[in-house]
Amino acid sequence: MSRRRVVVTGLGTTSPVGGDVASTWEALVAGRSGVRRLEQDWAEALPVKIAASAAVDPTDVLERVRARRLDRSAQLAMVAAMEAWAHSGLSDGGADPERLGVAVASGIGGVTTLLSNYDALKEKGPRRVSPLAVPMLMPNAPAANISLYVGARAGVHTPVSACASGNEGVALALDQIRLGRADVMLAGGTEAAIHPLPMAAFANMMALSKTASGEDGGDPTTVSRPWDIGRDGFVLGEGAGVLVLEELEHAQARGARIYAEVLGAGITNDAHDIAQPDPEGRGGTRAIQRALEDARIAPADVAHVNAHATSTPQGDVAEGLMIHATLGKHADEVVVTSTKSMTGHLLGGAGALESIATVLAIHHRISPPTINLDHLDPAVELDIPTTARELRSGDIAALNNSFGFGGANVAVAFGSPS
């Protein structure tokens, strides 16, 4: 049975290692970390004092009036969406608004707006709460503001599945185009949660790395260590990624540049634990298997995996099991990387940024490295280069894998354009 094919024609991001796609990709291939020591006064009271803040302040990029009306998570999403939209060549009116949609996710939403307005309520009374607080803090605010910017009228969606949210945005956009509900979708995710409360909460549940967090803690850029035997948790990051997904014939008709094809996606849930992944990786395995089936490809077609790999002891091992369970003996021939070693963990923005990295890996035939991997955990049997690695020639596929709190698992398969 034939079905509509979907391709990637635009990319946009603002991340801890770069303010746009070009600078982010250059930093990822070079292996530069965006993890830094926090300089805010409030960080002194926290057990963890490092994070991966956005490399460029979004308020320096957006119009001042627009920026004041947006939570930081929406500011980051807008910067990414504006780049992706211009990049796609559709900003000159090449998309019918009635056939244009948005699927941009968030894991937490406008948490800084919520908390700052609660502080204002406590300290100065209810009249000091912003009348814009609700439209700024609601999780669908980034997607809604992107729809206002591009004039999208074919539906605006906000998947909320914790750290799998950004990847689910891409999977949902794929479905919307396949089902004929849209011809073009802006898809991805965003997050801006570097604030005392989320950081204290993640630290108290032992999710964040405490390495290099003391007064003499050493080099922050070495802390995010996916698959290294010395890893002890993730580094909180912030940023956004937006991809323009387009029906193949629609893209070809306007002569668009095509970076990759979105071949398929798989979504499952562990139903195991609210915070910990299934230690055997069974839910994630099913998601990858479904992505391969949906993409109609075999394990031997896969040349590269951008893994979720946050640098947590249990999650990294579980993901290695997922990859082996789905790719079988071919797993030994697949180049696996964790860009979180450089960007930290963007929560709802992670899967979106990593989808962009996966698309660019196919486009440039280069896998970014995993840095800080000095001693591979013997429980992880994967080919993980510590410097950029060239990918094989010919038609290839690559997987972007994500999972998150609540047991969510999302895998998306991309392929070289044909």
Short mmCIF file of C-alpha atoms in Angstrom, two decimals:
data_model
loop_
_atom_site.label_atom_id
_atom_site.label_comp_id
_atom_site.label_asym_id
_atom_site.label_seq_id
_atom_site.Cartn_x
_atom_site.Cartn_y
_atom_site.Cartn_z
CA MET A 1 0.00 0.00 0.00
CA SER A 2 1.49 3.36 -1.02
CA ARG A 3 1.72 6.13 1.51
CA ARG A 4 2.83 9.74 1.52
CA ARG A 5 6.59 10.16 1.93
CA VAL A 6 7.96 12.86 4.22
CA VAL A 7 11.26 14.69 3.93
CA VAL A 8 13.22 17.27 5.93
CA THR A 9 13.63 20.61 4.15
CA GLY A 10 14.47 23.00 7.00
CA LEU A 11 16.46 22.97 10.24
CA GLY A 12 16.75 25.41 13.13
CA THR A 13 18.23 25.27 16.60
CA THR A 14 19.67 27.26 19.46
CA SER A 15 21.63 25.08 21.84
CA PRO A 16 24.31 25.09 24.55
CA VAL A 17 27.01 24.78 21.88
CA GLY A 18 25.72 27.20 19.23
CA GLY A 19 23.15 29.83 18.39
CA ASP A 20 22.12 28.28 15.08
CA VAL A 21 22.42 25.09 13.05
CA ALA A 22 25.80 25.85 11.50
CA SER A 23 27.55 26.78 14.75
CA THR A 24 25.92 23.91 16.65
CA TRP A 25 26.94 21.32 14.07
CA GLU A 26 30.49 22.67 13.87
CA ALA A 27 30.82 22.42 17.68
CA LEU A 28 29.36 18.90 17.80
CA VAL A 29 31.74 17.57 15.15
CA ALA A 30 34.67 19.29 16.89
CA GLY A 31 33.67 17.78 20.24
CA ARG A 32 33.23 21.03 22.16
CA SER A 33 31.22 20.97 25.37
CA GLY A 34 28.64 23.61 26.33
CA VAL A 35 28.65 22.68 30.03
CA ARG A 36 29.60 25.58 32.28
CA ARG A 37 29.66 26.54 35.92
CA LEU A 38 26.55 28.57 36.85
CA GLU A 39 27.35 32.15 37.81
CA GLN A 40 23.94 33.10 39.24
CA ASP A 41 23.86 33.78 43.00
CA TRP A 42 21.11 31.23 43.56
CA ALA A 43 23.37 28.44 42.36
CA GLU A 44 25.57 28.71 45.45
CA ALA A 45 22.92 27.08 47.62
CA LEU A 46 22.44 24.10 45.27
CA PRO A 47 24.27 20.78 45.47
CA VAL A 48 24.85 20.99 41.70
CA LYS A 49 26.33 24.19 40.29
CA ILE A 50 26.87 23.36 36.62
CA ALA A 51 24.53 23.34 33.62
CA ALA A 52 24.53 23.69 29.84
CA SER A 53 22.90 27.07 29.25
CA ALA A 54 22.04 28.27 25.76
CA ALA A 55 25.11 29.63 23.98
CA VAL A 56 23.19 32.71 22.80
CA ASP A 57 20.59 34.63 24.82
CA PRO A 58 17.34 34.42 22.81
CA THR A 59 16.41 37.94 23.88
CA ASP A 60 19.38 39.16 21.85
CA VAL A 61 17.85 37.58 18.74
CA LEU A 62 14.12 38.28 19.08
CA GLU A 63 12.33 41.60 18.86
CA ARG A 64 12.12 43.10 22.37
CA VAL A 65 8.30 43.24 22.48
CA ARG A 66 8.00 39.64 21.26
CA ALA A 67 10.58 38.41 23.77
CA ARG A 68 8.83 40.09 26.74
CA ARG A 69 5.63 38.17 25.98
CA LEU A 70 7.30 34.74 25.93
CA ASP A 71 8.67 32.37 28.54
CA ARG A 72 12.31 31.51 27.91
CA SER A 73 11.30 28.08 26.56
CA ALA A 74 9.13 29.78 23.93
CA GLN A 75 11.86 32.31 23.16
CA LEU A 76 14.27 29.47 22.40
CA ALA A 77 11.62 27.70 20.28
CA MET A 78 10.91 30.87 18.32
CA VAL A 79 14.58 31.39 17.50
CA ALA A 80 14.83 27.80 16.26
CA ALA A 81 11.57 28.00 14.30
CA MET A 82 12.50 31.27 12.61
CA GLU A 83 15.77 29.74 11.41
CA ALA A 84 14.10 26.53 10.22
CA TRP A 85 11.34 28.44 8.43
CA ALA A 86 13.77 30.70 6.60
CA HIS A 87 16.04 27.74 5.92
CA SER A 88 13.25 25.78 4.25
CA GLY A 89 12.57 28.50 1.68
CA LEU A 90 8.88 28.47 2.61
CA SER A 91 8.90 31.90 4.22
CA ASP A 92 8.05 33.50 0.86
CA GLY A 93 4.55 32.01 0.87
CA GLY A 94 5.29 28.53 -0.44
CA ALA A 95 2.97 26.77 2.01
CA ASP A 96 -0.84 26.89 2.13
CA PRO A 97 -1.72 27.95 5.72
CA GLU A 98 -4.64 25.48 5.75
CA ARG A 99 -2.15 22.66 5.02
CA LEU A 100 0.54 23.87 7.44
CA GLY A 101 0.79 22.56 11.03
CA VAL A 102 3.00 22.61 14.11
CA ALA A 103 4.06 19.85 16.53
CA VAL A 104 6.54 21.38 18.98
CA ALA A 105 6.89 19.71 22.35
CA SER A 106 7.93 20.65 25.85
CA GLY A 107 8.64 18.46 28.84
CA ILE A 108 7.84 20.98 31.58
CA GLY A 109 6.50 24.10 29.84
CA GLY A 110 6.95 27.64 31.15
CA VAL A 111 8.28 26.70 34.56
CA THR A 112 10.32 29.88 35.06
CA THR A 113 7.25 32.04 34.34
CA LEU A 114 5.18 29.99 36.78
CA LEU A 115 7.73 30.24 39.57
CA SER A 116 8.59 33.91 39.08
CA ASN A 117 4.89 34.87 39.15
CA TYR A 118 4.34 32.79 42.29
CA ASP A 119 7.22 34.67 43.90
CA ALA A 120 5.54 37.96 42.88
CA LEU A 121 2.25 36.77 44.35
CA LYS A 122 3.84 35.89 47.70
CA GLU A 123 6.01 38.98 47.99
CA LYS A 124 3.83 41.73 46.47
CA GLY A 125 0.27 40.42 46.23
CA PRO A 126 -2.08 39.23 43.47
CA ARG A 127 -2.12 42.50 41.54
CA ARG A 128 1.56 41.98 40.67
CA VAL A 129 0.90 38.68 38.86
CA SER A 130 1.36 39.22 35.13
CA PRO A 131 -1.81 39.14 33.01
CA LEU A 132 0.31 37.25 30.49
CA ALA A 133 1.32 34.57 33.00
CA VAL A 134 -1.06 31.87 31.74
CA PRO A 135 -0.39 32.26 27.99
CA MET A 136 3.32 32.33 28.82
CA LEU A 137 3.47 29.27 31.09
CA MET A 138 1.10 26.90 29.28
CA PRO A 139 3.04 23.99 27.70
CA ASN A 140 1.58 24.64 24.23
CA ALA A 141 2.73 28.28 24.22
CA PRO A 142 5.88 27.61 22.12
CA ALA A 143 3.91 25.72 19.46
CA ALA A 144 1.11 28.30 19.49
CA ASN A 145 3.51 31.20 19.06
CA ILE A 146 5.25 29.42 16.19
CA SER A 147 1.85 28.94 14.54
CA LEU A 148 1.18 32.67 14.87
CA TYR A 149 4.54 33.44 13.29
CA VAL A 150 4.13 31.18 10.24
CA GLY A 151 0.32 31.33 10.01
CA ALA A 152 -0.22 27.60 10.53
CA ARG A 153 -3.89 26.57 10.58
CA ALA A 154 -3.76 22.79 10.09
CA GLY A 155 -3.47 22.00 13.80
CA VAL A 156 -1.00 22.88 16.54
CA HIS A 157 0.17 20.08 18.82
CA THR A 158 2.33 19.78 21.94
CA PRO A 159 3.35 16.25 22.90
CA VAL A 160 4.39 16.06 26.56
CA SER A 161 6.37 12.89 27.24
CA ALA A 162 9.23 14.14 29.42
CA CYS A 163 12.64 13.61 27.81
CA ALA A 164 11.11 11.88 24.77
CA SER A 165 8.91 14.90 23.96
CA GLY A 166 11.03 16.44 21.19
CA ASN A 167 11.34 13.16 19.34
CA GLU A 168 7.59 12.58 19.74
CA GLY A 169 7.01 15.98 18.11
CA VAL A 170 8.82 14.71 15.02
CA ALA A 171 6.92 11.39 15.08
CA LEU A 172 3.57 13.16 15.40
CA ALA A 173 4.40 15.53 12.54
CA LEU A 174 5.30 12.53 10.36
CA ASP A 175 1.88 11.02 11.06
CA GLN A 176 0.02 14.27 10.34
CA ILE A 177 1.53 14.49 6.87
CA ARG A 178 1.13 10.78 6.14
CA LEU A 179 -2.54 10.96 7.14
CA GLY A 180 -3.09 13.83 4.73
CA ARG A 181 -3.93 16.36 7.45
CA ALA A 182 -1.06 18.65 6.42
CA ASP A 183 1.57 19.01 3.71
CA VAL A 184 4.11 20.85 5.86
CA MET A 185 4.78 20.59 9.61
CA LEU A 186 7.17 22.43 11.90
CA ALA A 187 8.24 19.81 14.40
CA GLY A 188 10.54 19.56 17.40
CA GLY A 189 10.80 20.59 21.03
CA THR A 190 12.11 23.10 23.53
CA GLU A 191 13.02 23.45 27.20
CA ALA A 192 14.35 26.10 29.57
CA ALA A 193 14.40 24.73 33.13
CA ILE A 194 17.72 25.96 34.51
CA HIS A 195 16.11 27.36 37.65
CA PRO A 196 16.72 26.57 41.36
CA LEU A 197 13.57 24.46 41.80
CA PRO A 198 13.96 22.02 38.88
CA MET A 199 17.68 21.77 39.54
CA ALA A 200 17.12 21.03 43.24
CA ALA A 201 14.44 18.49 42.36
CA PHE A 202 16.60 16.64 39.83
CA ALA A 203 19.58 16.77 42.20
CA ASN A 204 17.60 15.43 45.15
CA MET A 205 16.43 12.45 43.12
CA MET A 206 20.13 11.77 42.28
CA ALA A 207 19.56 12.32 38.56
CA LEU A 208 22.15 15.09 38.12
CA SER A 209 25.90 14.57 38.15
CA LYS A 210 27.54 16.13 41.20
CA THR A 211 31.01 15.87 39.70
CA ALA A 212 32.71 19.28 39.37
CA SER A 213 29.99 20.88 41.47
CA GLY A 214 32.01 21.71 44.56
CA GLU A 215 34.15 24.78 45.06
CA ASP A 216 37.20 22.96 43.69
CA GLY A 217 35.15 20.71 41.43
CA GLY A 218 37.35 20.77 38.36
CA ASP A 219 36.44 21.18 34.72
CA PRO A 220 32.65 21.27 34.03
CA THR A 221 33.16 20.29 30.39
CA THR A 222 34.28 16.81 31.46
CA VAL A 223 31.20 16.02 33.56
CA SER A 224 28.71 14.66 31.00
CA ARG A 225 30.19 11.20 30.39
CA PRO A 226 27.76 8.87 28.60
CA TRP A 227 28.78 5.21 28.80
CA ASP A 228 31.96 5.99 30.75
CA ILE A 229 32.46 3.82 33.81
CA GLY A 230 32.77 7.00 35.89
CA ARG A 231 29.41 8.56 34.88
CA ASP A 232 27.14 9.62 37.74
CA GLY A 233 24.18 11.44 36.20
CA PHE A 234 23.21 13.98 33.57
CA VAL A 235 23.89 17.70 33.21
CA LEU A 236 20.78 19.86 32.81
CA GLY A 237 20.76 21.78 29.53
CA GLU A 238 18.41 24.12 27.69
CA GLY A 239 17.66 24.84 24.06
CA ALA A 240 15.34 24.07 21.18
CA GLY A 241 15.29 22.33 17.83
CA VAL A 242 12.75 22.70 15.01
CA LEU A 243 12.62 20.75 11.74
CA VAL A 244 10.48 21.52 8.71
CA LEU A 245 8.89 18.27 7.54
CA GLU A 246 7.29 18.28 4.11
CA GLU A 247 5.46 15.84 1.88
CA LEU A 248 7.91 14.66 -0.77
CA GLU A 249 6.03 15.75 -3.89
CA HIS A 250 5.26 19.13 -2.31
CA ALA A 251 8.97 19.63 -1.69
CA GLN A 252 9.97 18.43 -5.15
CA ALA A 253 7.42 20.69 -6.85
CA ARG A 254 9.06 23.79 -5.42
CA GLY A 255 12.62 22.53 -5.89
CA ALA A 256 13.36 22.41 -2.16
CA ARG A 257 16.67 21.21 -0.78
CA ILE A 258 16.07 17.84 0.87
CA TYR A 259 18.34 16.85 3.77
CA ALA A 260 16.87 13.47 4.63
CA GLU A 261 13.70 11.42 4.52
CA VAL A 262 11.73 10.64 7.67
CA LEU A 263 11.31 6.90 7.15
CA GLY A 264 9.33 5.87 10.21
CA ALA A 265 8.77 6.07 13.94
CA GLY A 266 7.97 3.87 16.92
CA ILE A 267 6.33 4.92 20.20
CA THR A 268 5.94 2.66 23.25
CA ASN A 269 5.82 2.83 27.04
CA ASP A 270 7.60 0.73 29.66
CA ALA A 271 4.77 0.68 32.24
CA HIS A 272 7.60 -0.17 34.64
CA ASP A 273 8.52 2.83 36.83
CA ILE A 274 7.76 6.58 36.89
CA ALA A 275 11.44 7.58 36.76
CA GLN A 276 13.62 4.58 35.95
CA PRO A 277 13.70 2.85 32.53
CA ASP A 278 13.07 -0.87 32.32
CA PRO A 279 16.54 -2.22 33.23
CA GLU A 280 16.34 -4.68 30.34
CA GLY A 281 15.32 -1.91 27.94
CA ARG A 282 12.26 -3.83 26.76
CA GLY A 283 10.06 -0.80 26.07
CA GLY A 284 12.82 0.99 24.19
CA THR A 285 13.54 -2.17 22.22
CA ARG A 286 9.92 -2.31 21.06
CA ALA A 287 10.06 1.35 20.03
CA ILE A 288 13.15 0.81 17.88
CA GLN A 289 11.68 -2.36 16.38
CA ARG A 290 8.48 -0.50 15.48
CA ALA A 291 10.48 2.34 13.95
CA LEU A 292 12.35 -0.13 11.74
CA GLU A 293 9.09 -1.85 10.74
CA ASP A 294 7.38 1.47 10.04
CA ALA A 295 10.40 2.59 8.01
CA ARG A 296 10.39 -0.72 6.12
CA ILE A 297 14.13 -1.12 6.61
CA ALA A 298 16.38 -3.87 7.95
CA PRO A 299 19.03 -3.58 10.69
CA ALA A 300 21.73 -3.76 8.00
CA ASP A 301 20.41 -0.47 6.55
CA VAL A 302 21.23 1.39 9.76
CA ALA A 303 24.65 3.05 9.78
CA HIS A 304 24.30 5.41 12.72
CA VAL A 305 22.40 5.83 16.00
CA ASN A 306 22.12 9.08 17.91
CA ALA A 307 21.43 7.58 21.30
CA HIS A 308 19.49 9.03 24.22
CA ALA A 309 22.47 8.25 26.55
CA THR A 310 22.22 10.90 29.25
CA SER A 311 25.15 9.70 31.39
CA THR A 312 23.05 7.94 34.02
CA PRO A 313 24.34 4.56 35.25
CA GLN A 314 21.16 2.57 34.56
CA GLY A 315 19.81 4.30 31.45
CA ASP A 316 23.00 4.03 29.41
CA VAL A 317 23.27 0.29 30.00
CA ALA A 318 19.58 -0.26 29.18
CA GLU A 319 19.99 1.59 25.89
CA GLY A 320 22.94 -0.59 24.90
CA LEU A 321 20.69 -3.60 25.43
CA MET A 322 17.97 -1.98 23.27
CA ILE A 323 20.35 -1.41 20.39
CA HIS A 324 21.71 -4.97 20.50
CA ALA A 325 18.24 -6.48 20.82
CA THR A 326 16.98 -4.67 17.73
CA LEU A 327 20.01 -4.60 15.44
CA GLY A 328 21.35 -8.05 16.37
CA LYS A 329 24.78 -8.94 15.02
CA HIS A 330 24.69 -5.79 12.87
CA ALA A 331 24.94 -3.66 16.05
CA ASP A 332 28.71 -4.11 15.92
CA GLU A 333 28.82 -2.27 12.57
CA VAL A 334 26.72 0.74 13.62
CA VAL A 335 28.34 3.99 14.75
CA VAL A 336 26.67 5.11 17.98
CA THR A 337 27.03 8.56 19.52
CA SER A 338 25.71 10.64 22.39
CA THR A 339 25.64 14.34 21.62
CA LYS A 340 24.53 14.90 25.23
CA SER A 341 28.20 14.51 26.14
CA MET A 342 28.53 18.05 24.75
CA THR A 343 25.06 19.62 25.08
CA GLY A 344 23.91 18.19 28.38
CA HIS A 345 20.30 17.04 28.57
CA LEU A 346 17.73 19.44 27.07
CA LEU A 347 14.76 17.44 28.42
CA GLY A 348 11.85 18.28 26.06
CA GLY A 349 14.28 19.85 23.60
CA ALA A 350 16.67 16.89 23.56
CA GLY A 351 14.96 14.68 20.99
CA ALA A 352 14.52 17.63 18.63
CA LEU A 353 18.15 18.75 18.74
CA GLU A 354 19.25 15.14 18.38
CA SER A 355 16.95 14.66 15.38
CA ILE A 356 18.72 17.58 13.75
CA ALA A 357 22.10 16.04 14.58
CA THR A 358 20.91 12.74 13.07
CA VAL A 359 19.74 14.44 9.86
CA LEU A 360 23.04 16.30 9.55
CA ALA A 361 25.00 13.10 10.20
CA ILE A 362 23.27 11.58 7.17
CA HIS A 363 23.65 14.76 5.11
CA HIS A 364 27.36 15.22 5.84
CA ARG A 365 28.16 11.49 6.34
CA ILE A 366 29.79 12.28 9.66
CA SER A 367 28.95 11.03 13.14
CA PRO A 368 29.73 13.53 15.92
CA PRO A 369 31.87 12.03 18.70
CA THR A 370 31.01 11.13 22.27
CA ILE A 371 33.43 13.11 24.41
CA ASN A 372 34.62 12.32 27.95
CA LEU A 373 34.48 8.59 27.24
CA ASP A 374 37.79 7.54 28.79
CA HIS A 375 36.85 4.08 30.06
CA LEU A 376 33.87 2.38 28.39
CA ASP A 377 31.55 0.59 30.82
CA PRO A 378 32.16 -3.13 30.12
CA ALA A 379 28.39 -3.67 30.27
CA VAL A 380 28.04 -1.59 27.08
CA GLU A 381 29.13 -3.32 23.86
CA LEU A 382 28.79 -0.61 21.22
CA ASP A 383 31.02 1.11 18.65
CA ILE A 384 31.23 4.62 20.16
CA PRO A 385 33.85 6.86 18.53
CA THR A 386 35.44 9.57 20.67
CA THR A 387 36.32 11.68 17.63
CA ALA A 388 34.14 12.42 14.62
CA ARG A 389 33.73 9.35 12.40
CA GLU A 390 32.95 9.25 8.67
CA LEU A 391 29.88 7.20 7.80
CA ARG A 392 29.76 4.77 4.90
CA SER A 393 28.71 5.84 1.40
CA GLY A 394 25.53 4.78 -0.41
CA ASP A 395 21.98 4.75 0.90
CA ILE A 396 21.96 4.73 4.69
CA ALA A 397 19.50 5.04 7.53
CA ALA A 398 20.03 6.45 11.02
CA LEU A 399 18.02 6.25 14.22
CA ASN A 400 17.35 8.90 16.84
CA ASN A 401 16.40 7.23 20.11
CA SER A 402 14.74 8.89 23.12
CA PHE A 403 13.16 7.80 26.37
CA GLY A 404 12.00 9.56 29.50
CA PHE A 405 10.22 9.71 32.85
CA GLY A 406 6.87 8.01 32.80
CA GLY A 407 8.32 5.18 30.72
CA ALA A 408 8.02 6.96 27.36
CA ASN A 409 10.06 5.60 24.43
CA VAL A 410 10.27 7.16 20.97
CA ALA A 411 12.53 6.15 18.08
CA VAL A 412 12.58 7.91 14.70
CA ALA A 413 14.29 6.54 11.58
CA PHE A 414 15.76 8.91 8.99
CA GLY A 415 17.25 7.95 5.62
CA SER A 416 19.40 9.51 2.96
CA PRO A 417 17.20 11.14 0.28
CA SER A 418 16.59 9.07 -2.85
#
